[in-house]
Coordinates of C-alpha atoms in Angstrom, one line a residue:
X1 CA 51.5 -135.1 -87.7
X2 CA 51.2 -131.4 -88.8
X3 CA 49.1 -130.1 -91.3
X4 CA 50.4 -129.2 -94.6
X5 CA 49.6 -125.4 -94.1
X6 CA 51.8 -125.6 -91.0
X7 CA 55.1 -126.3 -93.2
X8 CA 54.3 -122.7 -95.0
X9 CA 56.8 -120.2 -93.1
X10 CA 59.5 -122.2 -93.4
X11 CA 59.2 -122.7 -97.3
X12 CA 58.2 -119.1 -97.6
X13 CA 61.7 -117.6 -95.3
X14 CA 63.5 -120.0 -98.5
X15 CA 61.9 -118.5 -101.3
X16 CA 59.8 -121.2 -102.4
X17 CA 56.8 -120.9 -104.1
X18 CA 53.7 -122.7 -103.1
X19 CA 51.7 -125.4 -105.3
X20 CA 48.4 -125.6 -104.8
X21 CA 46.2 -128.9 -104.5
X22 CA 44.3 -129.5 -107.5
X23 CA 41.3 -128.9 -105.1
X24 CA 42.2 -125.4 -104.9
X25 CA 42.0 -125.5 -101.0
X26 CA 44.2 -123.4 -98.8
X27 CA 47.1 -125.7 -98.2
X28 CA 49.6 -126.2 -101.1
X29 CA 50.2 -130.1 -101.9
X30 CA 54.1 -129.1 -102.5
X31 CA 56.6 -126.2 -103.3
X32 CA 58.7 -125.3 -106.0
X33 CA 62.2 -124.3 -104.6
X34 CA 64.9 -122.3 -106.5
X35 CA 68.7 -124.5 -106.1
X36 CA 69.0 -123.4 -102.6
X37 CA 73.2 -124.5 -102.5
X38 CA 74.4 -124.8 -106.9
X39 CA 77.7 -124.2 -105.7
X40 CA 79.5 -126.0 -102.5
X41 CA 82.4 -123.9 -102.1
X42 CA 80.0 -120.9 -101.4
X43 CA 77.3 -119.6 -99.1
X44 CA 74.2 -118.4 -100.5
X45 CA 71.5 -116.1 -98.9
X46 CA 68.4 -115.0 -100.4
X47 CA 69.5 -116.0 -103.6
X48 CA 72.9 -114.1 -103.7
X49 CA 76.0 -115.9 -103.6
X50 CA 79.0 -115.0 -100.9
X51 CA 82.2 -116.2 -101.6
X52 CA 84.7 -117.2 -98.7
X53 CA 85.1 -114.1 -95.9
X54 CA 82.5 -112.1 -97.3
X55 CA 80.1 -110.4 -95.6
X56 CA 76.3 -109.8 -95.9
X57 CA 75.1 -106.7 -96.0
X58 CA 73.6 -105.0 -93.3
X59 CA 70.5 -104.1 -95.1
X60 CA 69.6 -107.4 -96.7
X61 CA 69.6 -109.3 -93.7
X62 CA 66.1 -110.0 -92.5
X63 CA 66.6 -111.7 -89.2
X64 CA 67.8 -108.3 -86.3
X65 CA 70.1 -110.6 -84.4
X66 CA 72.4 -111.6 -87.3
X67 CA 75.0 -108.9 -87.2
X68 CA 77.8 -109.0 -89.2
X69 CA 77.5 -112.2 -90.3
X70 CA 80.4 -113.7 -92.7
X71 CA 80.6 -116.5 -94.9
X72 CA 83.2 -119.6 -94.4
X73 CA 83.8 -122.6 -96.6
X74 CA 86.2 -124.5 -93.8
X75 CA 84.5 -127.4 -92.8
X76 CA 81.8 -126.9 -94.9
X77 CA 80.1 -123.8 -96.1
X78 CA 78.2 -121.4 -93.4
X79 CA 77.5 -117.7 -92.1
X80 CA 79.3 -117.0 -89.0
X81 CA 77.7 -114.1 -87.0
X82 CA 79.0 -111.8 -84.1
X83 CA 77.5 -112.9 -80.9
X84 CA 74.5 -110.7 -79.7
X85 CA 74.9 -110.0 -75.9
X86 CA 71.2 -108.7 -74.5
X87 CA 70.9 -106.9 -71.4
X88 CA 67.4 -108.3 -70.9
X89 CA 69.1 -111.8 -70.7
X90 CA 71.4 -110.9 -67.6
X91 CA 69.1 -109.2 -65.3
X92 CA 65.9 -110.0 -66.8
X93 CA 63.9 -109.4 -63.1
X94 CA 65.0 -106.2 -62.6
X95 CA 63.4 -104.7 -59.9
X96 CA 60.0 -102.1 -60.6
X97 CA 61.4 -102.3 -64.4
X98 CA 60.3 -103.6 -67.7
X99 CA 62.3 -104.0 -70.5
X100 CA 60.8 -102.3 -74.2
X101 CA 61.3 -103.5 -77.5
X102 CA 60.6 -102.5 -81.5
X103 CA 59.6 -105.3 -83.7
X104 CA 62.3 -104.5 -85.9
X105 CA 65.2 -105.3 -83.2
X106 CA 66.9 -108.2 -81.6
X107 CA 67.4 -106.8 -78.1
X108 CA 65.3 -104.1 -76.0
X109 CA 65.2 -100.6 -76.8
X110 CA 64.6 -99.2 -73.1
X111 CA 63.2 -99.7 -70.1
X112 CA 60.3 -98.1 -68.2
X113 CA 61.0 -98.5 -64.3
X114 CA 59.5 -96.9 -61.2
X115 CA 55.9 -98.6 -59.6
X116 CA 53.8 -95.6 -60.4
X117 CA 54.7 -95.9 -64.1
X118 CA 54.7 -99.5 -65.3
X119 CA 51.3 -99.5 -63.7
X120 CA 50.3 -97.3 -65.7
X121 CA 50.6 -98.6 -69.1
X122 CA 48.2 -100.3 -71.2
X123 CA 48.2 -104.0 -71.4
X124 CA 47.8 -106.5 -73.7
X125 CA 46.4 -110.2 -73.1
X126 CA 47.6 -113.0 -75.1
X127 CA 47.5 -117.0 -74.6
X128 CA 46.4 -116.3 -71.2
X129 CA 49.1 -113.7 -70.3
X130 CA 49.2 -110.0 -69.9
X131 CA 51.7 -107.6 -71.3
X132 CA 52.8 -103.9 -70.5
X133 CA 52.9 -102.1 -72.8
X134 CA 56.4 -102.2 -74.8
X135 CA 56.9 -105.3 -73.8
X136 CA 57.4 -108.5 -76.7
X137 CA 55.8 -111.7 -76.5
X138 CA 55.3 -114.5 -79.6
X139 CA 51.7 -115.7 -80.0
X140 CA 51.9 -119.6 -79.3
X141 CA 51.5 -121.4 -83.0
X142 CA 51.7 -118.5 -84.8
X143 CA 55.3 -118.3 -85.9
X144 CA 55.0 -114.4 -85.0
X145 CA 56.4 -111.6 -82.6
X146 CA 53.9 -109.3 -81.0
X147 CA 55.0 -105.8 -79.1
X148 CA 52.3 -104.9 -77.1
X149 CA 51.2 -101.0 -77.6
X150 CA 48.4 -98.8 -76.5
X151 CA 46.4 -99.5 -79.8
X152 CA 46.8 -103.2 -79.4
X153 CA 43.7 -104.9 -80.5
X154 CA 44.3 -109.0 -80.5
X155 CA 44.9 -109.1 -84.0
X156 CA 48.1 -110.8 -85.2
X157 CA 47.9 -109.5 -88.8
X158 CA 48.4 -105.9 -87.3
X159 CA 51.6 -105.2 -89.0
X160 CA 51.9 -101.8 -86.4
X161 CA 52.1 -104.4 -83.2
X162 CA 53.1 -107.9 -85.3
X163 CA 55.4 -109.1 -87.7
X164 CA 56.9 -112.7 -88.9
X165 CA 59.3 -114.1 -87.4
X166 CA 62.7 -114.6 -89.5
X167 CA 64.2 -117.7 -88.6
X168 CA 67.2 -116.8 -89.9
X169 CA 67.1 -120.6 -91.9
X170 CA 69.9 -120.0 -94.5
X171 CA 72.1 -117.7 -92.5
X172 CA 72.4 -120.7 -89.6
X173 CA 71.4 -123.8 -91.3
X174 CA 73.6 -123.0 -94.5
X175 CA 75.2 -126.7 -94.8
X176 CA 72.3 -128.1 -93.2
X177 CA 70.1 -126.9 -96.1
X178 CA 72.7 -127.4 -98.4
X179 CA 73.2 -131.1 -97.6
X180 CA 68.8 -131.6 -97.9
X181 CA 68.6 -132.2 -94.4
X182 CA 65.3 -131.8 -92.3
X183 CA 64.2 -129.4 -90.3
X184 CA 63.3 -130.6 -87.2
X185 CA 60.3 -128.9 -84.7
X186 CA 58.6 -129.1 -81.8
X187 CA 55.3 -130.4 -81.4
X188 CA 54.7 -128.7 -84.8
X189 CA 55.6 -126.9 -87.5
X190 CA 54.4 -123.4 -87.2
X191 CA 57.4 -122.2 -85.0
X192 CA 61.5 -122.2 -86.2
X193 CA 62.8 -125.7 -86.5
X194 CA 64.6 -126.8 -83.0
X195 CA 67.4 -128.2 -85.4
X196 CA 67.6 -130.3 -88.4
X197 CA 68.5 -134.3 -88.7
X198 CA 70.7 -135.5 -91.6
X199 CA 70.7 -138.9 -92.8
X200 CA 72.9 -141.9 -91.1
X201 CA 73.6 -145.4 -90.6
X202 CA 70.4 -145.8 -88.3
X203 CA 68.0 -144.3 -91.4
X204 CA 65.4 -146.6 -92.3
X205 CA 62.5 -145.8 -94.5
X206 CA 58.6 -147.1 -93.4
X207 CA 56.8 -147.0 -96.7
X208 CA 53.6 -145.4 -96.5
X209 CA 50.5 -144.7 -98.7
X210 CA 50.2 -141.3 -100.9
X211 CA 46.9 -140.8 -99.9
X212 CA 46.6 -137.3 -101.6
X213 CA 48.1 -138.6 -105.4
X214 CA 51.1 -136.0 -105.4
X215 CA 53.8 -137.4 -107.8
X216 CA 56.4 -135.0 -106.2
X217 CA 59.0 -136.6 -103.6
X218 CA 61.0 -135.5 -100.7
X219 CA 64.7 -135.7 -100.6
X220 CA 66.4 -136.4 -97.5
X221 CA 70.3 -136.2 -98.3
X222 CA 70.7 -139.0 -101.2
X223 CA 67.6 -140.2 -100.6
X224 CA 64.3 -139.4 -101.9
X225 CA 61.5 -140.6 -100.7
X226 CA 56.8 -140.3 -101.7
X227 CA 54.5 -138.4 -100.1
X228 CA 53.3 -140.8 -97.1
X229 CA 57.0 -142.3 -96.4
X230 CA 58.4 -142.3 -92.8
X231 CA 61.7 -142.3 -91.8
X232 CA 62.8 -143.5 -88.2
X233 CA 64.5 -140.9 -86.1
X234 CA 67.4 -141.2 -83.8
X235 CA 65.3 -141.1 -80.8
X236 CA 62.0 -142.2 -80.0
X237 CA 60.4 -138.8 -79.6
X238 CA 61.3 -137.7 -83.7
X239 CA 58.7 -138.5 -86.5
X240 CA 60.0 -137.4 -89.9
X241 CA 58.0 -138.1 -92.5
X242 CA 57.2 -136.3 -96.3
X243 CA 54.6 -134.6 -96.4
X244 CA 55.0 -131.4 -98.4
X245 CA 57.8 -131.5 -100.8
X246 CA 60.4 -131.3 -101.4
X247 CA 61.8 -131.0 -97.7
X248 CA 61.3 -134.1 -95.1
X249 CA 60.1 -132.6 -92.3
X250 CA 60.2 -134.0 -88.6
X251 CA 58.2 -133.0 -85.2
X252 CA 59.5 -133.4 -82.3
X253 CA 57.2 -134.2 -79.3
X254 CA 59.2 -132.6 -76.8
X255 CA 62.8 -130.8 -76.5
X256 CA 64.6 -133.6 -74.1
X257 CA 63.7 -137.0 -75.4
X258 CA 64.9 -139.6 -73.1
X259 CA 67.0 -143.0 -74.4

């Protein structure tokens, strides 16, 4: 399964602070989470409370394509956001025209059209593809978004071309994280989660061996389980397991997973 350094982004976008192993290597053995949900009749984000019908502000919410995103308790406590139509997504083969983007926004910005002058911007090569200038891509396994500019030079950590990517965890997994479900991803862990699996009547735990000594545990709704335990998903295709608590994680091996 994934390395424990993999499961960092994701504890990081919640506020948790890493552990490290008493080895002092990269990888934390654990994290140290703040009480992500005290209070089930509200919503939390970042570590502010939002009663029923309130809104986030604007200018706290780190994720561009959550707009206007409001808090209800019906049903359960969660953000509900105004839908983010794209003009990219409807015609995104326009003809002799590529779309432009900023890191810090959800949709494109503008367009550059005409032969003559899309062939004349720079390009960027990533993963095996190239990129005009403007244009956004996400490096493969690196949990980042990339707009390619004239300056590009293949580094990642250039925060003038590359940034994190916000999964926007809390604002759309709010019950999810609130009922110590687990995130689920694909393949591995370094992207956003695909979605998250709760426990139910087909749970089963597979004990395992704590190889690494860590006395912390996972929790997995009601149940909490050692470093090295497995739990069987509800398709063939899921492994969850804990690994780096206090979250079970799974990894999905591919997006459709057959019966």
């Amino acid at each position: 399964m994934s390395g424990e350094c993999d499961f960092v982004s994701f504890y990081q976008e919640l506020g948790c602070t890493a552990i490290p192993n008493d080895d002092n290597t990269t990888c934390p053995k654990e994290f140290d989470c703040p009480d992500l949900h005290p209070n089930p009749n509200m919503c939390y984000y970042r570590g502010v409370e939002y009663a029923d019908r309130a809104t986030i502000p604007m200018d706290l919410v780190k994720n561009p394509c959550a707009l206007g995103c409001v808090c209800s308790i019906d049903s359960g406590p969660r953000f509900d956001c105004a839908a983010v139509d794209c003009v990219e997504n409807f015609d995104p083969d326009k003809q002799e025209c590529i779309y432009t983007f900023s890191l810090d926004s959800c949709c494109s910005t503008g367009e550059v059209c005409g032969k003559d002058a899309v062939a004349s911007l720079k390009t960027c090569e990533a993963d095996g593809k190239t990129y005009k200038e403007g244009q956004y891509f996400e490096p493969a396994n690196s949990r980042k978004k990339c707009v390619c500019t004239a300056d590009w030079n293949g580094c990642y950590d250039d925060p003038t071309t590359c940034s994190d990517i916000n999964c926007g965890l809390e604002i759309y997994n709010q019950k999810n994280i609130m009922d110590k479900c687990a995130p689920v991803f694909v393949k591995n862990a370094k992207s956003c989660p695909f979605s998250f699996q709760c426990p139910s009547a087909k749970t089963k735990i597979i004990k395992g061996i704590n190889l690494r000594g860590i006395q912390s545990q996972c929790v997995f709704g009601n149940l909490t389980l050692n470093v090295g335990d497995e739990v069987v998903g509800d398709d063939s295709c899921t492994k969850c397991s804990c690994e780096v608590p206090p979250f079970m994680t799974c990894v999905k091996t591919t997006y459709s997973c057959p019966n």
